[in-house]
Coordinates of C-alpha atoms and ligand atoms in Angstrom, one line a residue:
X1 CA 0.0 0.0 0.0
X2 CA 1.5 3.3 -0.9
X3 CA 2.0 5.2 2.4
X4 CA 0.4 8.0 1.0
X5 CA -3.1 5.8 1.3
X6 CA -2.4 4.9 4.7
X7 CA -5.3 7.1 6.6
X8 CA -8.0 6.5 4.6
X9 CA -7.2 2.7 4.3
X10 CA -7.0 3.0 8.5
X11 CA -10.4 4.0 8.3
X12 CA -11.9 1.8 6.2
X13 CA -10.1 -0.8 8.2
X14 CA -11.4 0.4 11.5
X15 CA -15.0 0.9 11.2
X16 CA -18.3 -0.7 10.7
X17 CA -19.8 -1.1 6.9
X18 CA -22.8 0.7 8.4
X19 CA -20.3 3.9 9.8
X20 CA -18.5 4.2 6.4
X21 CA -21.8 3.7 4.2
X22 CA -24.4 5.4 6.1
X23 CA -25.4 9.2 4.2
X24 CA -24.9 12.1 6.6
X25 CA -26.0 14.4 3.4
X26 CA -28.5 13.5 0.9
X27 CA -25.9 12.6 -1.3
X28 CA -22.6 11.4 0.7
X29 CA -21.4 9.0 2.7
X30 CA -17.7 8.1 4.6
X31 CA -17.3 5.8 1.1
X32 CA -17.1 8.4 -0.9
X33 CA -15.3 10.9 1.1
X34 CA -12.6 8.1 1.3
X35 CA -12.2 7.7 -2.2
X36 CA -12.2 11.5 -3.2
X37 CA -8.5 12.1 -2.4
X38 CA -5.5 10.9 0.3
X39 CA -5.7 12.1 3.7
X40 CA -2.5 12.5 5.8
X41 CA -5.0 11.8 9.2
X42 CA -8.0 10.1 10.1
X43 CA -9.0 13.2 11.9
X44 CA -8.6 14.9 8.5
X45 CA -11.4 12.6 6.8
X46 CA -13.7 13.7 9.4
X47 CA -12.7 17.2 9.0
X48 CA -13.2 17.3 5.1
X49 CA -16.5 15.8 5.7
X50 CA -17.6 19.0 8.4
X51 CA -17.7 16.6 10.9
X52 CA -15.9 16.3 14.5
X53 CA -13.2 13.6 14.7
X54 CA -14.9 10.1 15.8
X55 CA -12.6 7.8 17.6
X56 CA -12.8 3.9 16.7
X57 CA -14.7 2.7 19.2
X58 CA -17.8 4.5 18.1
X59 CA -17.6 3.6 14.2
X60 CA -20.6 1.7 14.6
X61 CA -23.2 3.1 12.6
X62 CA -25.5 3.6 15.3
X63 CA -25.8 7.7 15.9
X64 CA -22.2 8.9 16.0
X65 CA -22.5 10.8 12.5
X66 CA -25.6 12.5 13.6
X67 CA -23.3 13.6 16.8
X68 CA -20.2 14.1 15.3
X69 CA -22.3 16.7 12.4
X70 CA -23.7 18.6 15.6
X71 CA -20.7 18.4 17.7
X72 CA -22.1 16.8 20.5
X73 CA -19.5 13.6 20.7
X74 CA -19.0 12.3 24.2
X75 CA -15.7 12.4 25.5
X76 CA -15.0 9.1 25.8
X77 CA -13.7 7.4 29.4
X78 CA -10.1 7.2 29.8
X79 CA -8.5 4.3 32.0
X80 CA -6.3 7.1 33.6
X81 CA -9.6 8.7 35.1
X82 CA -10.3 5.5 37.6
X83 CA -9.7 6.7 41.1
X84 CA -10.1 2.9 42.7
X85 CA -11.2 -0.6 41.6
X86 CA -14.5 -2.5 43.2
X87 CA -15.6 -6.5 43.0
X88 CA -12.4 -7.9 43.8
X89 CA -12.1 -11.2 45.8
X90 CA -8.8 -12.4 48.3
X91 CA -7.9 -15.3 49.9
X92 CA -11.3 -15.1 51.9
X93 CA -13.0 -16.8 49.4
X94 CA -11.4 -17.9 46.1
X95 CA -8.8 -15.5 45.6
X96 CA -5.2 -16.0 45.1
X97 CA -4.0 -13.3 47.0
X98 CA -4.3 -11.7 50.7
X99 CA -6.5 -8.6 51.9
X100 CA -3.5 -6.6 52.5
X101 CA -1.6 -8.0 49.2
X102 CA -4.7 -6.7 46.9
X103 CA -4.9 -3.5 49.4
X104 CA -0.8 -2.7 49.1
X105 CA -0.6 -4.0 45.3
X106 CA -3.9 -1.4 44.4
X107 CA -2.3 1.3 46.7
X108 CA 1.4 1.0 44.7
X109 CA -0.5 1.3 41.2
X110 CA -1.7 5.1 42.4
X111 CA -5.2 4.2 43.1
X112 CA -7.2 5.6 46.0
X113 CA -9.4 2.7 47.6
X114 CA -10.2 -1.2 46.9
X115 CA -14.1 -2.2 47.1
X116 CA -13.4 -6.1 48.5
X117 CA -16.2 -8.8 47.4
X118 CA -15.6 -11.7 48.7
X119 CA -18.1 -14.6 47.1
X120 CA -21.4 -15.1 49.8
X121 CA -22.1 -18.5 51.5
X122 CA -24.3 -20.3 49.2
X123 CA -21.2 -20.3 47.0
X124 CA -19.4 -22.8 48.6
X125 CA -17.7 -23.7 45.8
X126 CA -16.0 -20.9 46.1
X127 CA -15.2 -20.8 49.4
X128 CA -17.9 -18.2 50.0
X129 CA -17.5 -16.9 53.6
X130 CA -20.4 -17.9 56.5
X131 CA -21.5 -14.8 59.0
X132 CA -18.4 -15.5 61.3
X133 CA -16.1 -14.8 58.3
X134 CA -17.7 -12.1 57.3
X135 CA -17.0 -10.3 60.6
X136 CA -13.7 -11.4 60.9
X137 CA -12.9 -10.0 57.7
X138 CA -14.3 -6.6 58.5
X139 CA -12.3 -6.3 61.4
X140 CA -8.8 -6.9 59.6
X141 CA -10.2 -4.4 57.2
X142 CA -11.0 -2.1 59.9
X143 CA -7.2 -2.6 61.2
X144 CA -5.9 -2.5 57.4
X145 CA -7.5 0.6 56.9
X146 CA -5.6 2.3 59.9
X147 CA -2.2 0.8 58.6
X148 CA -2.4 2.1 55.5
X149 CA -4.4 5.4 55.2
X150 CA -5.5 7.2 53.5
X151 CA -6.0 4.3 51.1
X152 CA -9.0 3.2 51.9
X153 CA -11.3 -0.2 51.6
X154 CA -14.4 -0.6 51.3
X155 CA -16.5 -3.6 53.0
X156 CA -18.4 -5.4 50.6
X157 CA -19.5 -8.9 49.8
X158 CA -20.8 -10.6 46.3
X159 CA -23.9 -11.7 47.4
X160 CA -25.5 -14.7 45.0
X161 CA -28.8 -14.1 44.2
X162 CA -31.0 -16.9 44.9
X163 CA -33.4 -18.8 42.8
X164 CA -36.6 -16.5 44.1
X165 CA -34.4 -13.5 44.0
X166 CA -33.6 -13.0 47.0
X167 CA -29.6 -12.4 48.6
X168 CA -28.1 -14.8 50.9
X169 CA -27.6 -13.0 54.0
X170 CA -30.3 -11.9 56.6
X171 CA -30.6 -8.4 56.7
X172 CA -28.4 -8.1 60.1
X173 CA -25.1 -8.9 58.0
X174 CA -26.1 -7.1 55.1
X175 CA -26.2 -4.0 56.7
X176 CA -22.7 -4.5 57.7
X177 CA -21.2 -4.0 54.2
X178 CA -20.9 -0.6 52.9
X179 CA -22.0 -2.1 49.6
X180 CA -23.2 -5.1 48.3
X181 CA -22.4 -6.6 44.5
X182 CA -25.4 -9.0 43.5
X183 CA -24.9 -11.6 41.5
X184 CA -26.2 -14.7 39.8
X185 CA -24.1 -18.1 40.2
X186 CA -26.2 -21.2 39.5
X187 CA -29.3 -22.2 38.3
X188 CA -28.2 -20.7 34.8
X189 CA -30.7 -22.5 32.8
X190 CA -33.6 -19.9 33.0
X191 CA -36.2 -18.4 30.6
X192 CA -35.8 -14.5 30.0
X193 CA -38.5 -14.2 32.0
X194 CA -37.2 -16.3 35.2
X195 CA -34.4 -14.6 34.8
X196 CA -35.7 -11.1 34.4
X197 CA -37.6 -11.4 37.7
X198 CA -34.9 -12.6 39.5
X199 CA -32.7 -9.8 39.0
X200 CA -35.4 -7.4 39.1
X201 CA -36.0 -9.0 42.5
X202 CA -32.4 -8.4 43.6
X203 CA -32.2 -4.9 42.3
X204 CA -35.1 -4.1 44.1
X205 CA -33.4 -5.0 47.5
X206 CA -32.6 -1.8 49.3
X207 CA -29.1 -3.5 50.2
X208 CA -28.3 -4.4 46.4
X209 CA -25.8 -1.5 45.5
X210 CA -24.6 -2.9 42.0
X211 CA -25.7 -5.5 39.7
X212 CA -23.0 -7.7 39.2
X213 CA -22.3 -9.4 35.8
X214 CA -26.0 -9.2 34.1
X215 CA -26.1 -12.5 32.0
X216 CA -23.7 -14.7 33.3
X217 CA -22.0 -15.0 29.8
X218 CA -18.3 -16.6 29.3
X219 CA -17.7 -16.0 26.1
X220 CA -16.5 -18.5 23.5
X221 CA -17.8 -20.7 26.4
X222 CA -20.9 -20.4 27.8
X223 CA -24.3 -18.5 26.6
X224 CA -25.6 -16.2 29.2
X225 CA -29.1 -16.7 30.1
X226 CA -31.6 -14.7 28.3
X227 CA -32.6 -11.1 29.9
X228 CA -34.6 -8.2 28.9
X229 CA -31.9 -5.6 28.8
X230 CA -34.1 -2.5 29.0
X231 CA -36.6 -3.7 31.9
X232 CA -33.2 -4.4 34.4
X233 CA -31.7 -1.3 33.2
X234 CA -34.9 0.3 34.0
X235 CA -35.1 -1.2 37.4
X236 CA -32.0 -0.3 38.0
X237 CA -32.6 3.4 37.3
X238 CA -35.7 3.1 39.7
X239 CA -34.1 1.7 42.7
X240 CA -30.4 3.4 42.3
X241 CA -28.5 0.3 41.8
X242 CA -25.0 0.6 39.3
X243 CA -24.3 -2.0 36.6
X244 CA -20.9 -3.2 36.3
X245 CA -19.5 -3.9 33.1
X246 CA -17.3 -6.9 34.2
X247 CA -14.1 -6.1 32.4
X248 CA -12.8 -9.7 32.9
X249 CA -12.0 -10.5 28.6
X250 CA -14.6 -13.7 29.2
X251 CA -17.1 -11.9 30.9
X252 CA -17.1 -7.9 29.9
X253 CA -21.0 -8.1 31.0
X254 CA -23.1 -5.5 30.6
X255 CA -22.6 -5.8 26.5
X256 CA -21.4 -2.7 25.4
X257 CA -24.5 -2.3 23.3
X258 CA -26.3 -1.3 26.5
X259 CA -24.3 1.0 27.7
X260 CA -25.9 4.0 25.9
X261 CA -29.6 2.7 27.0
X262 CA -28.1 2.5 30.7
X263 CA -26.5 6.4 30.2
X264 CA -30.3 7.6 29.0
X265 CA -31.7 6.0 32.0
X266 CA -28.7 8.0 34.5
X267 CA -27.5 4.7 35.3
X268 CA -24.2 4.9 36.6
X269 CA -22.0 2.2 35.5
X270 CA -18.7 1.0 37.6
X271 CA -15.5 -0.7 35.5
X272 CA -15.3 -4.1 37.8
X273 CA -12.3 -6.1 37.3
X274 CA -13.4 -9.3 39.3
X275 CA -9.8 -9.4 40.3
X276 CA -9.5 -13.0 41.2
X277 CA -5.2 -12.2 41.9
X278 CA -3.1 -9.4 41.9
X279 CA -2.8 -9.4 37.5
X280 CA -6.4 -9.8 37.6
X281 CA -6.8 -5.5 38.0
X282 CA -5.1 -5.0 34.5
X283 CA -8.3 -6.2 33.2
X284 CA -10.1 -2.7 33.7
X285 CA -8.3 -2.1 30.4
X286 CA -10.9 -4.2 28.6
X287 CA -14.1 -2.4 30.8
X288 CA -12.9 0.6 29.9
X289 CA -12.5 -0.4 25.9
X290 CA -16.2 -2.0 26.1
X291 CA -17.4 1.5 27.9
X292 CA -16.2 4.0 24.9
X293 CA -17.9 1.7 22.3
X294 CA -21.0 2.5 24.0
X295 CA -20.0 6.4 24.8
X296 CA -19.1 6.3 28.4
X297 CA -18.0 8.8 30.3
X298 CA -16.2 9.4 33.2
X299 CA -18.8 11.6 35.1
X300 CA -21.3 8.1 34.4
X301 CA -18.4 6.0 35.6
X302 CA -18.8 5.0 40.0
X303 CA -15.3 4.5 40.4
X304 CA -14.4 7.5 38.9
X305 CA -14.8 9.0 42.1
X306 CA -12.2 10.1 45.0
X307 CA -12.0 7.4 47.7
X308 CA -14.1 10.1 49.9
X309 CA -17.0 10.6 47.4
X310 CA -17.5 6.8 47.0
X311 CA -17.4 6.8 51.1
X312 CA -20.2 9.5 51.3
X313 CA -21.3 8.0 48.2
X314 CA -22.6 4.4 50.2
X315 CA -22.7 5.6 53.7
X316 CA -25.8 8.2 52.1
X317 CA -27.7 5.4 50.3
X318 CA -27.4 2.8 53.6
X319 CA -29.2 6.0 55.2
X320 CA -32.1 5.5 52.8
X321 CA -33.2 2.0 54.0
X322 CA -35.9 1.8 56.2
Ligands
LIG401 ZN1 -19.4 -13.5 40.1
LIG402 ZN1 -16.6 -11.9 41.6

């Protein structure tokens, strides 16, 4: 390819048929603006075409050439702009690594505050921790937090969400965490309907502060039961609760293609790493990539926040129950 080609064969090489061949005018389309002459940029294709630049992620074809002709682009989410990382397990449960190693390794790598889910007793598989572990682990936290302040963590717990919808603690240890990350584990094999009620059920408990991994998915192994997207988002801009998006590669659950539906609603969503060891963080990467295709931004993303926003942040929404 002659060098001189290189932008505008980038471009066709980085975006969606329905991006290049959608008309923004009655008469044009990217295509054509492509094959008019050699560019020296990407950002120069857009620019001969009156248009802001649009970054790759968004070269979908959905509504970024109407938004890019107005100017009204979102700027995107940068990985730089997390402050702290949430749903993270340690040796508790079925992590590799200590409290204090995922605490100090977090705290070395500039961020501000771990959120610690450990799995919840009905997964015993996992070595999901009983009502006596749960307090002991709050009280090393408590002592961890001392040691090492003002990096801060948080007390939570990944709480399966039972076949009728309901989380696995009674409501005396759930009010101990300052958040809660519901989940679904087993009985996978579910109608959308099943399944739809049962996390609506779960969002809908006042304890429920974030939907963990919607569907279940693993991809290239395992279907995710069927949901109705909209109706969980929905309940989840009813009752307050953030969605993650999972940003483990086999997971990154909430889709991307739901992440704009989510931002109409004001649903916050939170870049969870799952982080299962120490390596496991580097997997916000991935959230954050599956965020910008669906035009996150950092003001929408939870753990965006300072360690002391995110504190007032729970502390204010435990207020609300009862
Ligand atoms: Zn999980
Ligand atoms: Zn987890």
């Amino acid at each position: 390819m002659p060098k001189a080609r290189f932008a505008n064969e980038i471009l066709l090489h980085s975006a969606a048929l329905a991006h290049l061949a959608q008309p923004f005018t009655s008469t044009t389309n990217l295509l054509t603006v492509v094959r008019e002459q050699e560019y020296t940029s990407e950002a120069d294709i857009y620019k001969s075409a009156g248009m802001a630049y649009i970054a790759p992620e968004l070269r979908e074809g959905t509504n970024e050439l109407q938004l890019a002709l107005e100017n009204k682009l979102p700027t995107l989410l940068e990985l730089t702009d997390l402050k702290g990382s949430l749903h993270n397990h340690s040796t508790y449960s079925d992590g590799a690594h200590t409290l204090e190693q995922m605490a100090t390794f977090l705290r070395d790598e500039g961020y501000e505050y771990l959120g610690i889910s450990d799995h919840s007793k009905t997964a015993s598989y996992a070595g999901g921790l009983r009502e006596g572990d749960v307090l002991r682990q709050q009280k090393e936290i408590d002592e961890l937090n001392k040691k090492l302040a003002p990096f801060k963590i948080f007390k939570g717990i990944e709480s399966d969400i039972l076949g009728d919808g309901s989380l696995d603690y009674e409501e005396d240890i759930l009010k101990t965490f300052d958040f809660v990350v519901a989940s679904i584990h087993s009985s996978l094999n579910m109608d959308e309907q099943k399944a739809t009620t049962r996390l609506i059920t779960a969002i809908e408990n006042p304890y429920t502060t974030m939907l963990g991994h919607p569907t279940g998915r693993l991809l290239l192994r395992r279907e995710g039961y069927p949901i109705n997207h909209k109706m969980m988002i929905d309940a989840c801009a009813s009752n307050n609760v953030i969605i993650e998006i999972n940003s483990n590669p086999w997971r990154l659950d909430l889709d991307w293609r739901y992440v704009q539906y989510a931002l109409e609603k004001g649903v916050m969503l939170s870049i969870n790493p799952d982080a299962h060891h120490t390596n496991g963080y580097a997997d916000m990467k991935y959230g954050v990539l599956m965020g910008r295709k669906g035009g996150l931004t950092k003001e929408m993303t939870f753990n965006t926040k300072s360690a002391e926003e995110v504190e007032t942040y729970f502390r204010k929404r435990k207020e609300k129950i009862n």
